[in-house]
Each structure stands twice: as C-alpha cells, then as structure tokens.
PDB file of C-alpha atoms and ligand atoms in Angstrom:
ATOM      1  CA  MET H  17     146.372 148.180 123.182  1.00 44.00           C
ATOM      2  CA  ALA H  18     147.697 151.816 123.616  1.00 54.00           C
ATOM      3  CA  ASN H  19     145.652 154.539 122.892  1.00 72.00           C
ATOM      4  CA  SER H  20     146.461 156.555 120.397  1.00 79.00           C
ATOM      5  CA  PRO H  21     148.131 159.680 120.110  1.00 88.00           C
ATOM      6  CA  LEU H  22     145.537 163.072 119.212  1.00 96.00           C
ATOM      7  CA  ARG H  23     145.521 164.645 116.258  1.00 98.00           C
ATOM      8  CA  LEU H  24     146.322 167.834 115.921  1.00 98.00           C
ATOM      9  CA  LEU H  25     145.270 170.681 113.097  1.00 98.00           C
ATOM     10  CA  LEU H  26     147.543 173.416 112.196  1.00 98.00           C
ATOM     11  CA  THR H  27     145.358 175.706 109.973  1.00 98.00           C
ATOM     12  CA  ARG H  28     148.730 177.604 108.802  1.00 98.00           C
ATOM     13  CA  ARG H  29     152.320 176.368 109.149  1.00 98.00           C
ATOM     14  CA  TRP H  30     154.296 177.175 111.960  1.00 98.00           C
ATOM     15  CA  PRO H  31     157.948 178.254 112.671  1.00 98.00           C
ATOM     16  CA  GLU H  32     159.979 174.339 112.270  1.00 98.00           C
ATOM     17  CA  ALA H  33     160.798 174.487 116.263  1.00 98.00           C
ATOM     18  CA  ALA H  34     157.459 174.816 117.093  1.00 98.00           C
ATOM     19  CA  GLU H  35     155.327 172.114 114.503  1.00 98.00           C
ATOM     20  CA  SER H  36     158.803 169.964 115.669  1.00 98.00           C
ATOM     21  CA  ARG H  37     158.121 170.409 119.259  1.00 98.00           C
ATOM     22  CA  LEU H  38     154.346 169.650 118.210  1.00 98.00           C
ATOM     23  CA  ARG H  39     155.319 166.639 116.154  1.00 97.00           C
ATOM     24  CA  GLY H  40     157.108 165.165 119.929  1.00 97.00           C
ATOM     25  CA  LEU H  41     153.645 165.731 121.489  1.00 97.00           C
ATOM     26  CA  CYS H  42     150.829 164.251 119.216  1.00 96.00           C
ATOM     27  CA  ASP H  43     149.801 163.509 115.618  1.00 98.00           C
ATOM     28  CA  VAL H  44     149.946 166.595 113.570  1.00 98.00           C
ATOM     29  CA  THR H  45     148.542 167.661 109.849  1.00 98.00           C
ATOM     30  CA  ALA H  46     149.494 171.303 108.919  1.00 97.00           C
ATOM     31  CA  ASN H  47     147.570 172.601 106.576  1.00 96.00           C
ATOM     32  CA  ALA H  48     150.580 172.116 103.083  1.00 92.00           C
ATOM     33  CA  GLN H  49     148.686 174.725 101.632  1.00 94.00           C
ATOM     34  CA  ASP H  50     149.386 177.303 104.098  1.00 96.00           C
ATOM     35  CA  GLN H  51     146.568 178.952 102.686  1.00 95.00           C
ATOM     36  CA  GLN H  52     142.696 179.823 104.970  1.00 94.00           C
ATOM     37  CA  LEU H  53     140.841 177.665 105.714  1.00 96.00           C
ATOM     38  CA  THR H  54     137.307 177.535 103.999  1.00 95.00           C
ATOM     39  CA  THR H  55     134.221 177.192 106.377  1.00 94.00           C
ATOM     40  CA  ALA H  56     133.616 173.357 105.259  1.00 95.00           C
ATOM     41  CA  GLU H  57     137.213 172.506 105.867  1.00 96.00           C
ATOM     42  CA  TRP H  58     136.787 173.493 109.331  1.00 97.00           C
ATOM     43  CA  ARG H  59     133.419 171.382 109.984  1.00 96.00           C
ATOM     44  CA  ALA H  60     134.663 168.504 109.124  1.00 96.00           C
ATOM     45  CA  ALA H  61     138.149 169.811 111.635  1.00 97.00           C
ATOM     46  CA  ILE H  62     136.581 169.993 114.369  1.00 97.00           C
ATOM     47  CA  THR H  63     135.210 166.040 113.659  1.00 97.00           C
ATOM     48  CA  GLN H  64     138.281 164.850 112.210  1.00 97.00           C
ATOM     49  CA  PHE H  65     140.671 166.820 114.846  1.00 98.00           C
ATOM     50  CA  ASP H  66     140.979 166.782 119.128  1.00 98.00           C
ATOM     51  CA  ILE H  67     143.308 169.166 119.289  1.00 98.00           C
ATOM     52  CA  ILE H  68     142.864 172.358 115.838  1.00 98.00           C
ATOM     53  CA  CYS H  69     145.457 175.800 116.716  1.00 98.00           C
ATOM     54  CA  PRO H  70     144.122 178.189 114.497  1.00 98.00           C
ATOM     55  CA  THR H  71     145.595 182.026 114.109  1.00 98.00           C
ATOM     56  CA  VAL H  72     144.368 185.345 113.613  1.00 95.00           C
ATOM     57  CA  SER H  73     144.106 185.049 110.100  1.00 95.00           C
ATOM     58  CA  ASP H  74     140.905 182.335 110.208  1.00 95.00           C
ATOM     59  CA  ARG H  75     137.656 182.686 109.877  1.00 89.00           C
ATOM     60  CA  ILE H  76     135.517 180.875 111.848  1.00 93.00           C
ATOM     61  CA  ALA H  77     132.050 181.095 111.613  1.00 90.00           C
ATOM     62  CA  PRO H  78     129.721 181.209 114.277  1.00 82.00           C
ATOM     63  CA  ASP H  79     127.541 177.635 114.840  1.00 90.00           C
ATOM     64  CA  VAL H  80     130.880 175.619 113.698  1.00 94.00           C
ATOM     65  CA  PHE H  81     132.091 174.870 117.354  1.00 93.00           C
ATOM     66  CA  SER H  82     128.634 172.789 117.848  1.00 90.00           C
ATOM     67  CA  VAL H  83     128.035 170.530 113.660  1.00 93.00           C
ATOM     68  CA  PRO H  84     127.235 166.965 115.014  1.00 94.00           C
ATOM     69  CA  GLY H  85     130.232 164.929 115.656  1.00 95.00           C
ATOM     70  CA  ALA H  86     131.743 167.840 116.618  1.00 95.00           C
ATOM     71  CA  ARG H  87     135.282 166.227 118.571  1.00 96.00           C
ATOM     72  CA  VAL H  88     137.879 169.298 118.892  1.00 97.00           C
ATOM     73  CA  ARG H  89     138.799 169.788 122.856  1.00 98.00           C
ATOM     74  CA  LEU H  90     141.495 172.233 122.233  1.00 98.00           C
ATOM     75  CA  LEU H  91     141.558 175.189 120.612  1.00 98.00           C
ATOM     76  CA  ALA H  92     145.609 176.369 120.769  1.00 98.00           C
ATOM     77  CA  ASN H  93     145.670 179.861 119.270  1.00 98.00           C
ATOM     78  CA  PHE H  94     149.289 181.059 117.912  1.00 98.00           C
ATOM     79  CA  GLY H  95     148.497 184.882 118.413  1.00 98.00           C
ATOM     80  CA  VAL H  96     147.538 186.832 121.308  1.00 97.00           C
ATOM     81  CA  GLY H  97     144.265 188.216 120.068  1.00 97.00           C
ATOM     82  CA  VAL H  98     141.116 185.919 120.054  1.00 97.00           C
ATOM     83  CA  ASP H  99     138.615 188.151 117.969  1.00 96.00           C
ATOM     84  CA  HIS H 100     138.157 186.065 115.146  1.00 96.00           C
ATOM     85  CA  ILE H 101     137.149 183.277 118.124  1.00 97.00           C
ATOM     86  CA  ASN H 102     133.403 182.792 119.193  1.00 95.00           C
ATOM     87  CA  VAL H 103     134.490 182.189 122.345  1.00 95.00           C
ATOM     88  CA  PRO H 104     131.552 182.287 124.511  1.00 95.00           C
ATOM     89  CA  ALA H 105     130.942 179.435 121.794  1.00 95.00           C
ATOM     90  CA  ALA H 106     133.322 177.745 122.293  1.00 96.00           C
ATOM     91  CA  LYS H 107     133.290 177.542 125.796  1.00 96.00           C
ATOM     92  CA  ALA H 108     129.635 176.022 125.724  1.00 94.00           C
ATOM     93  CA  ALA H 109     129.976 173.412 123.838  1.00 95.00           C
ATOM     94  CA  GLY H 110     133.250 172.322 125.843  1.00 95.00           C
ATOM     95  CA  ILE H 111     136.267 173.505 124.090  1.00 97.00           C
ATOM     96  CA  ALA H 112     138.877 175.723 126.137  1.00 98.00           C
ATOM     97  CA  VAL H 113     140.814 178.044 124.038  1.00 98.00           C
ATOM     98  CA  THR H 114     144.710 179.397 124.638  1.00 98.00           C
ATOM     99  CA  ASN H 115     146.191 181.708 123.679  1.00 98.00           C
ATOM    100  CA  THR H 116     150.322 183.313 123.449  1.00 98.00           C
ATOM    101  CA  PRO H 117     150.129 186.601 125.848  1.00 97.00           C
ATOM    102  CA  GLY H 118     153.629 188.364 126.480  1.00 96.00           C
ATOM    103  CA  VAL H 119     155.857 186.885 123.717  1.00 98.00           C
ATOM    104  CA  LEU H 120     154.694 188.991 120.980  1.00 98.00           C
ATOM    105  CA  THR H 121     155.218 192.602 122.901  1.00 98.00           C
ATOM    106  CA  GLU H 122     158.447 193.748 122.149  1.00 98.00           C
ATOM    107  CA  ALA H 123     158.321 192.561 118.255  1.00 98.00           C
ATOM    108  CA  THR H 124     154.970 194.295 118.561  1.00 98.00           C
ATOM    109  CA  ALA H 125     156.154 197.810 120.184  1.00 98.00           C
ATOM    110  CA  ASP H 126     159.230 197.671 117.716  1.00 99.00           C
ATOM    111  CA  LEU H 127     156.612 198.455 115.003  1.00 99.00           C
ATOM    112  CA  ALA H 128     154.416 200.892 115.963  1.00 99.00           C
ATOM    113  CA  LEU H 129     157.103 202.772 116.574  1.00 99.00           C
ATOM    114  CA  THR H 130     158.185 201.530 112.738  1.00 99.00           C
ATOM    115  CA  LEU H 131     154.719 203.312 111.877  1.00 99.00           C
ATOM    116  CA  ILE H 132     154.827 206.556 114.112  1.00 99.00           C
ATOM    117  CA  LEU H 133     158.901 207.279 112.621  1.00 98.00           C
ATOM    118  CA  MET H 134     157.362 206.145 108.748  1.00 99.00           C
ATOM    119  CA  THR H 135     154.220 208.414 108.918  1.00 99.00           C
ATOM    120  CA  SER H 136     156.222 211.006 110.553  1.00 98.00           C
ATOM    121  CA  ARG H 137     158.986 211.182 107.897  1.00 98.00           C
ATOM    122  CA  ARG H 138     156.955 210.755 105.091  1.00 98.00           C
ATOM    123  CA  ALA H 139     159.421 207.718 104.353  1.00 98.00           C
ATOM    124  CA  GLY H 140     156.589 205.030 102.064  1.00 98.00           C
ATOM    125  CA  GLU H 141     155.945 208.484 100.707  1.00 98.00           C
ATOM    126  CA  GLY H 142     159.935 208.925 100.021  1.00 98.00           C
ATOM    127  CA  GLU H 143     161.006 205.319  99.151  1.00 98.00           C
ATOM    128  CA  ARG H 144     157.518 204.789  96.635  1.00 98.00           C
ATOM    129  CA  GLU H 145     158.782 208.637  94.908  1.00 98.00           C
ATOM    130  CA  LEU H 146     162.609 206.916  94.750  1.00 98.00           C
ATOM    131  CA  ARG H 147     162.065 203.998  92.815  1.00 98.00           C
ATOM    132  CA  ALA H 148     159.788 205.601  90.445  1.00 98.00           C
ATOM    133  CA  ALA H 149     162.667 207.452  89.169  1.00 98.00           C
ATOM    134  CA  ASN H 150     161.032 210.562  90.269  1.00 98.00           C
ATOM    135  CA  TRP H 151     163.305 211.956  92.975  1.00 98.00           C
ATOM    136  CA  THR H 152     164.909 214.892  91.589  1.00 98.00           C
ATOM    137  CA  GLY H 153     167.785 215.994  94.573  1.00 98.00           C
ATOM    138  CA  TRP H 154     168.117 217.795  97.299  1.00 98.00           C
ATOM    139  CA  ARG H 155     166.317 220.491  98.024  1.00 98.00           C
ATOM    140  CA  PRO H 156     165.491 222.578 100.991  1.00 98.00           C
ATOM    141  CA  THR H 157     161.165 221.718 101.014  1.00 98.00           C
ATOM    142  CA  HIS H 158     161.355 218.053  99.608  1.00 98.00           C
ATOM    143  CA  LEU H 159     159.035 215.647 101.646  1.00 98.00           C
ATOM    144  CA  MET H 160     159.521 217.928 105.916  1.00 98.00           C
ATOM    145  CA  GLY H 161     158.041 215.396 107.888  1.00 98.00           C
ATOM    146  CA  GLN H 162     157.015 216.577 111.394  1.00 98.00           C
ATOM    147  CA  GLU H 163     160.028 216.001 114.578  1.00 98.00           C
ATOM    148  CA  LEU H 164     159.157 213.590 117.508  1.00 98.00           C
ATOM    149  CA  ALA H 165     160.969 215.528 120.563  1.00 98.00           C
ATOM    150  CA  GLY H 166     158.328 217.650 121.933  1.00 98.00           C
ATOM    151  CA  LYS H 167     155.095 215.883 121.151  1.00 98.00           C
ATOM    152  CA  VAL H 168     152.564 213.828 123.313  1.00 99.00           C
ATOM    153  CA  LEU H 169     151.717 210.251 121.858  1.00 99.00           C
ATOM    154  CA  GLY H 170     147.849 209.253 123.565  1.00 99.00           C
ATOM    155  CA  LEU H 171     147.694 205.101 123.541  1.00 99.00           C
ATOM    156  CA  VAL H 172     144.703 203.766 123.637  1.00 98.00           C
ATOM    157  CA  GLY H 173     144.621 200.711 125.758  1.00 98.00           C
ATOM    158  CA  PHE H 174     148.064 200.281 128.813  1.00 98.00           C
ATOM    159  CA  GLY H 175     148.826 196.371 128.466  1.00 97.00           C
ATOM    160  CA  ARG H 176     152.237 195.403 127.704  1.00 97.00           C
ATOM    161  CA  ILE H 177     152.352 196.702 124.279  1.00 98.00           C
ATOM    162  CA  ALA H 178     151.567 199.976 124.627  1.00 98.00           C
ATOM    163  CA  GLN H 179     153.565 200.121 127.466  1.00 98.00           C
ATOM    164  CA  ALA H 180     156.642 198.710 125.398  1.00 98.00           C
ATOM    165  CA  SER H 181     155.208 201.847 122.437  1.00 99.00           C
ATOM    166  CA  ALA H 182     156.003 204.294 125.062  1.00 99.00           C
ATOM    167  CA  SER H 183     159.058 203.086 126.876  1.00 98.00           C
ATOM    168  CA  ARG H 184     160.235 203.294 122.936  1.00 99.00           C
ATOM    169  CA  ALA H 185     158.525 206.403 122.275  1.00 99.00           C
ATOM    170  CA  ARG H 186     160.462 208.683 125.773  1.00 98.00           C
ATOM    171  CA  ALA H 187     163.642 208.127 123.814  1.00 98.00           C
ATOM    172  CA  PHE H 188     162.166 209.696 120.464  1.00 98.00           C
ATOM    173  CA  GLY H 189     161.671 212.568 123.256  1.00 98.00           C
ATOM    174  CA  LEU H 190     157.826 211.972 122.844  1.00 98.00           C
ATOM    175  CA  THR H 191     155.423 212.978 125.970  1.00 98.00           C
ATOM    176  CA  ILE H 192     152.605 209.985 126.722  1.00 99.00           C
ATOM    177  CA  ALA H 193     149.147 210.068 127.813  1.00 99.00           C
ATOM    178  CA  TYR H 194     146.703 207.482 128.320  1.00 98.00           C
ATOM    179  CA  HIS H 195     143.282 205.790 128.124  1.00 98.00           C
ATOM    180  CA  GLY H 196     142.223 202.551 129.127  1.00 94.00           C
ATOM    181  CA  ARG H 197     138.943 201.107 130.765  1.00 90.00           C
ATOM    182  CA  ARG H 198     140.785 201.184 133.938  1.00 93.00           C
ATOM    183  CA  ARG H 199     143.815 203.765 135.590  1.00 97.00           C
ATOM    184  CA  ALA H 200     147.317 202.363 136.325  1.00 97.00           C
ATOM    185  CA  ASP H 201     148.524 202.814 139.898  1.00 97.00           C
ATOM    186  CA  CYS H 202     150.113 205.129 140.188  1.00 97.00           C
ATOM    187  CA  LYS H 203     154.121 203.232 140.174  1.00 98.00           C
ATOM    188  CA  THR H 204     153.225 202.380 136.637  1.00 98.00           C
ATOM    189  CA  GLU H 205     152.176 206.279 135.921  1.00 98.00           C
ATOM    190  CA  GLU H 206     155.139 207.886 137.296  1.00 98.00           C
ATOM    191  CA  SER H 207     157.346 205.241 135.714  1.00 98.00           C
ATOM    192  CA  PHE H 208     156.219 206.435 132.306  1.00 98.00           C
ATOM    193  CA  ASP H 209     154.970 210.223 133.477  1.00 98.00           C
ATOM    194  CA  ALA H 210     152.166 209.473 131.425  1.00 98.00           C
ATOM    195  CA  GLU H 211     148.673 211.804 132.496  1.00 98.00           C
ATOM    196  CA  TRP H 212     145.602 209.700 132.235  1.00 98.00           C
ATOM    197  CA  TYR H 213     142.719 210.676 130.387  1.00 98.00           C
ATOM    198  CA  GLU H 214     139.616 208.974 131.934  1.00 97.00           C
ATOM    199  CA  SER H 215     138.044 210.613 128.543  1.00 98.00           C
ATOM    200  CA  LEU H 216     138.689 208.866 125.464  1.00 98.00           C
ATOM    201  CA  GLU H 217     137.475 212.087 122.898  1.00 98.00           C
ATOM    202  CA  ARG H 218     140.000 214.383 124.832  1.00 98.00           C
ATOM    203  CA  MET H 219     143.072 212.797 124.932  1.00 98.00           C
ATOM    204  CA  ALA H 220     142.061 212.407 120.551  1.00 99.00           C
ATOM    205  CA  THR H 221     141.235 216.181 120.033  1.00 98.00           C
ATOM    206  CA  ASP H 222     145.036 217.157 123.078  1.00 98.00           C
ATOM    207  CA  VAL H 223     147.498 214.470 121.561  1.00 99.00           C
ATOM    208  CA  ASP H 224     149.954 214.670 118.487  1.00 99.00           C
ATOM    209  CA  ILE H 225     149.885 210.832 117.989  1.00 99.00           C
ATOM    210  CA  LEU H 226     147.253 208.249 118.678  1.00 99.00           C
ATOM    211  CA  SER H 227     148.327 205.220 118.790  1.00 99.00           C
ATOM    212  CA  LEU H 228     145.846 202.213 119.151  1.00 99.00           C
ATOM    213  CA  HIS H 229     146.833 199.027 121.857  1.00 98.00           C
ATOM    214  CA  CYS H 230     143.106 197.489 122.550  1.00 98.00           C
ATOM    215  CA  PRO H 231     141.207 194.115 122.372  1.00 97.00           C
ATOM    216  CA  GLY H 232     139.053 193.479 118.750  1.00 97.00           C
ATOM    217  CA  GLY H 233     135.761 192.966 118.989  1.00 96.00           C
ATOM    218  CA  GLU H 234     132.561 194.015 119.388  1.00 96.00           C
ATOM    219  CA  ALA H 235     133.433 196.700 122.586  1.00 96.00           C
ATOM    220  CA  THR H 236     136.085 198.441 120.866  1.00 98.00           C
ATOM    221  CA  ARG H 237     134.188 198.313 117.591  1.00 98.00           C
ATOM    222  CA  HIS H 238     134.877 201.766 115.296  1.00 98.00           C
ATOM    223  CA  LEU H 239     136.183 203.130 119.073  1.00 98.00           C
ATOM    224  CA  ILE H 240     137.865 205.327 116.494  1.00 99.00           C
ATOM    225  CA  ASP H 241     135.469 206.591 114.528  1.00 98.00           C
ATOM    226  CA  ALA H 242     134.457 210.327 112.403  1.00 98.00           C
ATOM    227  CA  GLN H 243     133.179 211.925 115.529  1.00 98.00           C
ATOM    228  CA  VAL H 244     136.947 210.866 116.677  1.00 99.00           C
ATOM    229  CA  LEU H 245     138.339 211.632 113.898  1.00 99.00           C
ATOM    230  CA  SER H 246     137.498 215.200 113.902  1.00 98.00           C
ATOM    231  CA  LEU H 247     138.456 216.118 116.828  1.00 98.00           C
ATOM    232  CA  MET H 248     142.204 215.454 115.940  1.00 99.00           C
ATOM    233  CA  LYS H 249     144.656 218.195 115.044  1.00 98.00           C
ATOM    234  CA  PRO H 250     145.297 218.586 111.729  1.00 98.00           C
ATOM    235  CA  THR H 251     149.377 217.716 112.400  1.00 98.00           C
ATOM    236  CA  ALA H 252     147.601 214.526 114.193  1.00 99.00           C
ATOM    237  CA  ILE H 253     148.725 211.135 113.447  1.00 99.00           C
ATOM    238  CA  LEU H 254     147.202 208.225 113.939  1.00 99.00           C
ATOM    239  CA  ILE H 255     148.399 204.569 114.591  1.00 99.00           C
ATOM    240  CA  ASN H 256     147.194 200.383 114.262  1.00 99.00           C
ATOM    241  CA  THR H 257     149.133 197.831 115.600  1.00 98.00           C
ATOM    242  CA  ALA H 258     145.447 196.828 117.343  1.00 98.00           C
ATOM    243  CA  ARG H 259     142.407 195.609 115.177  1.00 98.00           C
ATOM    244  CA  GLY H 260     141.818 196.945 112.225  1.00 98.00           C
ATOM    245  CA  THR H 261     138.239 196.668 113.278  1.00 98.00           C
ATOM    246  CA  VAL H 262     138.543 199.423 115.978  1.00 98.00           C
ATOM    247  CA  VAL H 263     139.186 202.268 113.308  1.00 98.00           C
ATOM    248  CA  ASP H 264     135.704 203.166 111.183  1.00 98.00           C
ATOM    249  CA  GLU H 265     138.277 202.443 107.638  1.00 98.00           C
ATOM    250  CA  ALA H 266     135.860 204.756 105.349  1.00 98.00           C
ATOM    251  CA  ALA H 267     135.688 207.084 108.064  1.00 98.00           C
ATOM    252  CA  LEU H 268     139.739 207.107 108.401  1.00 98.00           C
ATOM    253  CA  ALA H 269     140.008 206.995 104.503  1.00 98.00           C
ATOM    254  CA  LYS H 270     137.540 210.537 104.301  1.00 98.00           C
ATOM    255  CA  ALA H 271     139.761 212.142 106.714  1.00 98.00           C
ATOM    256  CA  LEU H 272     143.500 212.078 105.130  1.00 98.00           C
ATOM    257  CA  SER H 273     141.954 212.672 101.847  1.00 98.00           C
ATOM    258  CA  GLU H 274     140.337 215.260 103.259  1.00 98.00           C
ATOM    259  CA  HIS H 275     143.790 216.417 104.802  1.00 98.00           C
ATOM    260  CA  ARG H 276     141.560 217.082 108.534  1.00 98.00           C
ATOM    261  CA  ILE H 277     144.647 214.107 109.687  1.00 98.00           C
ATOM    262  CA  TRP H 278     147.958 214.190 109.362  1.00 98.00           C
ATOM    263  CA  ALA H 279     148.744 210.264 108.261  1.00 99.00           C
ATOM    264  CA  ALA H 280     147.467 207.251 109.925  1.00 99.00           C
ATOM    265  CA  GLY H 281     150.571 204.190 109.736  1.00 99.00           C
ATOM    266  CA  LEU H 282     148.256 201.041 109.803  1.00 99.00           C
ATOM    267  CA  ASP H 283     149.266 197.635 110.271  1.00 99.00           C
ATOM    268  CA  VAL H 284     145.555 195.689 110.515  1.00 98.00           C
ATOM    269  CA  PHE H 285     142.599 196.315 108.987  1.00 98.00           C
ATOM    270  CA  GLU H 286     138.981 195.976 109.338  1.00 97.00           C
ATOM    271  CA  ALA H 287     138.697 192.631 106.414  1.00 96.00           C
ATOM    272  CA  GLU H 288     141.965 191.407 106.357  1.00 95.00           C
ATOM    273  CA  PRO H 289     143.623 190.958 104.392  1.00 96.00           C
ATOM    274  CA  ALA H 290     141.664 193.363 102.127  1.00 97.00           C
ATOM    275  CA  VAL H 291     142.126 196.733 102.529  1.00 97.00           C
ATOM    276  CA  SER H 292     140.177 198.646 101.109  1.00 96.00           C
ATOM    277  CA  PRO H 293     141.134 200.853  97.686  1.00 97.00           C
ATOM    278  CA  GLU H 294     140.568 204.697  99.404  1.00 97.00           C
ATOM    279  CA  LEU H 295     143.127 203.896 101.743  1.00 98.00           C
ATOM    280  CA  MET H 296     145.648 202.249  99.240  1.00 98.00           C
ATOM    281  CA  LEU H 297     145.688 205.265  96.452  1.00 97.00           C
ATOM    282  CA  LEU H 298     146.556 207.549  99.836  1.00 98.00           C
ATOM    283  CA  ASP H 299     149.625 209.272 100.226  1.00 98.00           C
ATOM    284  CA  ASN H 300     149.506 209.896 103.942  1.00 98.00           C
ATOM    285  CA  ALA H 301     148.375 206.383 104.533  1.00 98.00           C
ATOM    286  CA  VAL H 302     151.826 203.870 105.622  1.00 98.00           C
ATOM    287  CA  LEU H 303     149.960 200.697 105.489  1.00 98.00           C
ATOM    288  CA  LEU H 304     152.077 197.460 106.230  1.00 98.00           C
ATOM    289  CA  PRO H 305     149.978 193.852 106.112  1.00 98.00           C
ATOM    290  CA  HIS H 306     149.787 192.506 109.746  1.00 98.00           C
ATOM    291  CA  LEU H 307     153.486 192.490 111.008  1.00 98.00           C
ATOM    292  CA  GLY H 308     153.091 192.958 114.525  1.00 98.00           C
ATOM    293  CA  SER H 309     154.913 189.491 116.144  1.00 98.00           C
ATOM    294  CA  ALA H 310     156.439 188.740 112.449  1.00 98.00           C
ATOM    295  CA  THR H 311     159.663 188.827 113.308  1.00 98.00           C
ATOM    296  CA  ILE H 312     161.756 185.100 113.778  1.00 98.00           C
ATOM    297  CA  GLU H 313     162.539 185.410 117.215  1.00 98.00           C
ATOM    298  CA  THR H 314     159.004 186.316 118.475  1.00 98.00           C
ATOM    299  CA  ARG H 315     156.964 183.983 115.226  1.00 98.00           C
ATOM    300  CA  THR H 316     159.458 180.906 116.910  1.00 98.00           C
ATOM    301  CA  ARG H 317     157.851 181.851 121.143  1.00 98.00           C
ATOM    302  CA  MET H 318     154.595 182.057 120.008  1.00 98.00           C
ATOM    303  CA  GLY H 319     154.567 178.669 118.212  1.00 98.00           C
ATOM    304  CA  LEU H 320     156.214 177.830 121.193  1.00 98.00           C
ATOM    305  CA  CYS H 321     153.812 179.378 123.755  1.00 98.00           C
ATOM    306  CA  ALA H 322     150.971 177.645 122.208  1.00 98.00           C
ATOM    307  CA  ALA H 323     153.027 174.009 122.225  1.00 98.00           C
ATOM    308  CA  SER H 324     152.940 174.497 126.131  1.00 98.00           C
ATOM    309  CA  ASN H 325     149.261 174.731 126.305  1.00 98.00           C
ATOM    310  CA  VAL H 326     149.254 171.478 124.079  1.00 98.00           C
ATOM    311  CA  GLU H 327     151.230 169.426 125.988  1.00 98.00           C
ATOM    312  CA  ALA H 328     149.384 170.622 129.526  1.00 98.00           C
ATOM    313  CA  PHE H 329     146.079 170.031 128.375  1.00 98.00           C
ATOM    314  CA  LEU H 330     147.835 166.157 127.272  1.00 98.00           C
ATOM    315  CA  ASN H 331     148.661 165.935 130.363  1.00 97.00           C
ATOM    316  CA  GLY H 332     145.654 166.818 131.544  1.00 98.00           C
ATOM    317  CA  ALA H 333     147.723 169.565 133.848  1.00 98.00           C
ATOM    318  CA  GLU H 334     146.179 173.255 134.235  1.00 98.00           C
ATOM    319  CA  LEU H 335     146.170 175.548 130.870  1.00 98.00           C
ATOM    320  CA  PRO H 336     149.340 177.839 131.301  1.00 98.00           C
ATOM    321  CA  ASP H 337     147.358 180.710 128.911  1.00 98.00           C
ATOM    322  CA  ARG H 338     143.811 179.686 129.211  1.00 98.00           C
ATOM    323  CA  VAL H 339     141.054 182.349 128.075  1.00 97.00           C
ATOM    324  CA  ALA H 340     137.666 180.244 127.860  1.00 92.00           C
TER     325      ALA H 340
HETATM  326  C1  DGY S 429     147.618 188.655 117.496  1.00 88.98           C
HETATM  327  O1  DGY S 429     148.270 187.526 117.993  1.00 88.98           O
HETATM  328  O2  DGY S 429     146.946 188.057 118.087  1.00 88.98           O
HETATM  329  C2  DGY S 429     148.776 189.458 116.329  1.00 88.98           C
HETATM  330  O3  DGY S 429     147.455 190.429 115.779  1.00 88.98           O
HETATM  331  C3  DGY S 429     149.744 188.803 115.540  1.00 88.98           C
HETATM  332  O4  DGY S 429     150.215 189.104 114.640  1.00 88.98           O
END
C-alpha cells in the first residue's frame, strides 16, 4: 500500500501560485477563515499535521510543541522573522524551522522609504486634512515639512534590508550611518560611504532619521526606549519596519505628543494588530498595518520560497533556509 501524503496546514491563506505549488506536493489544508488560530487550534494542529506553515501573525504558546501526540516535524514559516516561534523549544521537540530570507528585501526597503517620505513631508496629515474637507487652499506656511537632502540616516542593523534602504536613501541625498552588532567590512562601508557607530546612543544623538532594521525577540526588546528617544534631536524622525517590540511604544507616544522628536513612521507594533490609542491620536505618527513585504511579487516569492523548503523536507534533502 502506498504511503499516504504528508498533511500540511497553512495557518493563513497564501497567494494562489504558492498554495498551488504546495498542493502539488502534499495534502494541504488551508485555514478557510484566514484568521489567527487560537491556542486550542494550535494544540490540535500540532497533533494532526506533519508540516505547519505559520506567519508572523501566529501567536504560538511556548509549550505547544510538547503537547502529547505531537506529529508536526516542520514549521515552514511564511516570512523572514521568526520571533513569533520559540525556536529553541521547536528544536528541542525535534521540529525543523525554516524562513524566507532575501525575497522581501526590496519591498521592505521601499516601505522604509515610503515612511521616511511620508513623515518628513507630513503626507498623512495632508491627506487626512484634505479628505476631511479642511483644506482651505495653498499658503506659504501650510504643512511645512523637512527636506531629506543633506540629512543623515542612521540605520540600526546593517543587513540586507538596511542596505537596500541605504541605497534608496542615498538617491534622496541622505548620508548613511549605521550601528550593528558587527562592523561591516571596508568594501561594504565604502560602497555606502557609511559611518559606523559602536554606540547606539551616540548615533541616536547625531542622526536626523533613525531607521530600525534589526530582528525582534528578547535581545532587542525596547532597544529604543525613553532614554534613547531623549537623545534624539527635536527634528528627528524614527522609522520602524522591523518589529514593534524593538520600540517602547508608550515612551514613543509620549515623546511624540510632547514634540520631543519630530515624527515617527511605524509599520509594526508591540501588540499587533492592536495599536496604542495614544499613537492613534497623534498627527506626527504615520501608522501602517505591517505592509513591509506586501507586494504581489514579494508575497508570491515568499510563498514559493517556503514551498521550496517544504519540498526539500519531503525529499529528505537539506533545508535551504533552515533556522533550526
Ligand atoms: C517578515 O517576513 O518577517 C515580515 O515582517 C513580514 O512582512
């Protein structure tokens, strides 16, 4: 008797091309409601499926991998960040974890620049004013923003997305500074004419725009706190396309409401999809619903990349994007 195909669960719906590739590989169940699974549903899924494909919006309880009768052997994440997965616990339970690196670099860098432009030029405020029929016409002092040319962009983290953002920013006349765990090699620094800061605090003091490109998780939790915010210039802008947990959202809302910094452009939040009510009230905050990778091309590539990891797993081959 032939072996029955392995069972795979998609916790959310994927672009059709990627779902269809998976359907050709194994027995796929897609979460028809396309809503976040509850912890009870996660516990059940762990015992019913061999492969689960989670996303950043999954809230996975820390002990879920060790439920009695656990069957799952692969978590093929749709996304590069895996801070929503307790990777050591998965590893200890013999579950492999893969992600989708590289394929969302350009889209996320585009969005970082979108936020830089929207905050510096007060585009959100302007659009809200116009739609509310409050625009009274052109006047010399109306919604004056800040120019980018000649300003300094400080990147926290200097990986693929940070570097792609730096390339774009240089086209707008910004110069580049960065802070990261390791200093980049001379060639990379030279190609961006980038200045390395060993100290985040010093960089936060010096730059005009501070843009976050580090991973989430405990190691970076509230890296940008009240103290770092207090060092930034009153004209400075904070951009976050990384993870909401990197910023102390309450401290940021306070700094923005007291105009101790100019603006913030945020694509990610501490308790997504909840956004702190204080931020919602602020005109100097541009708030987007985690759109960094949200292009048709990128989301399709992310799905196909995760599918390649599933295929390798099914073939008993090395997993191309294994994180554990
Ligand atoms: C990721 O892949 O980690 C992103 O946050 C999704 O856009």
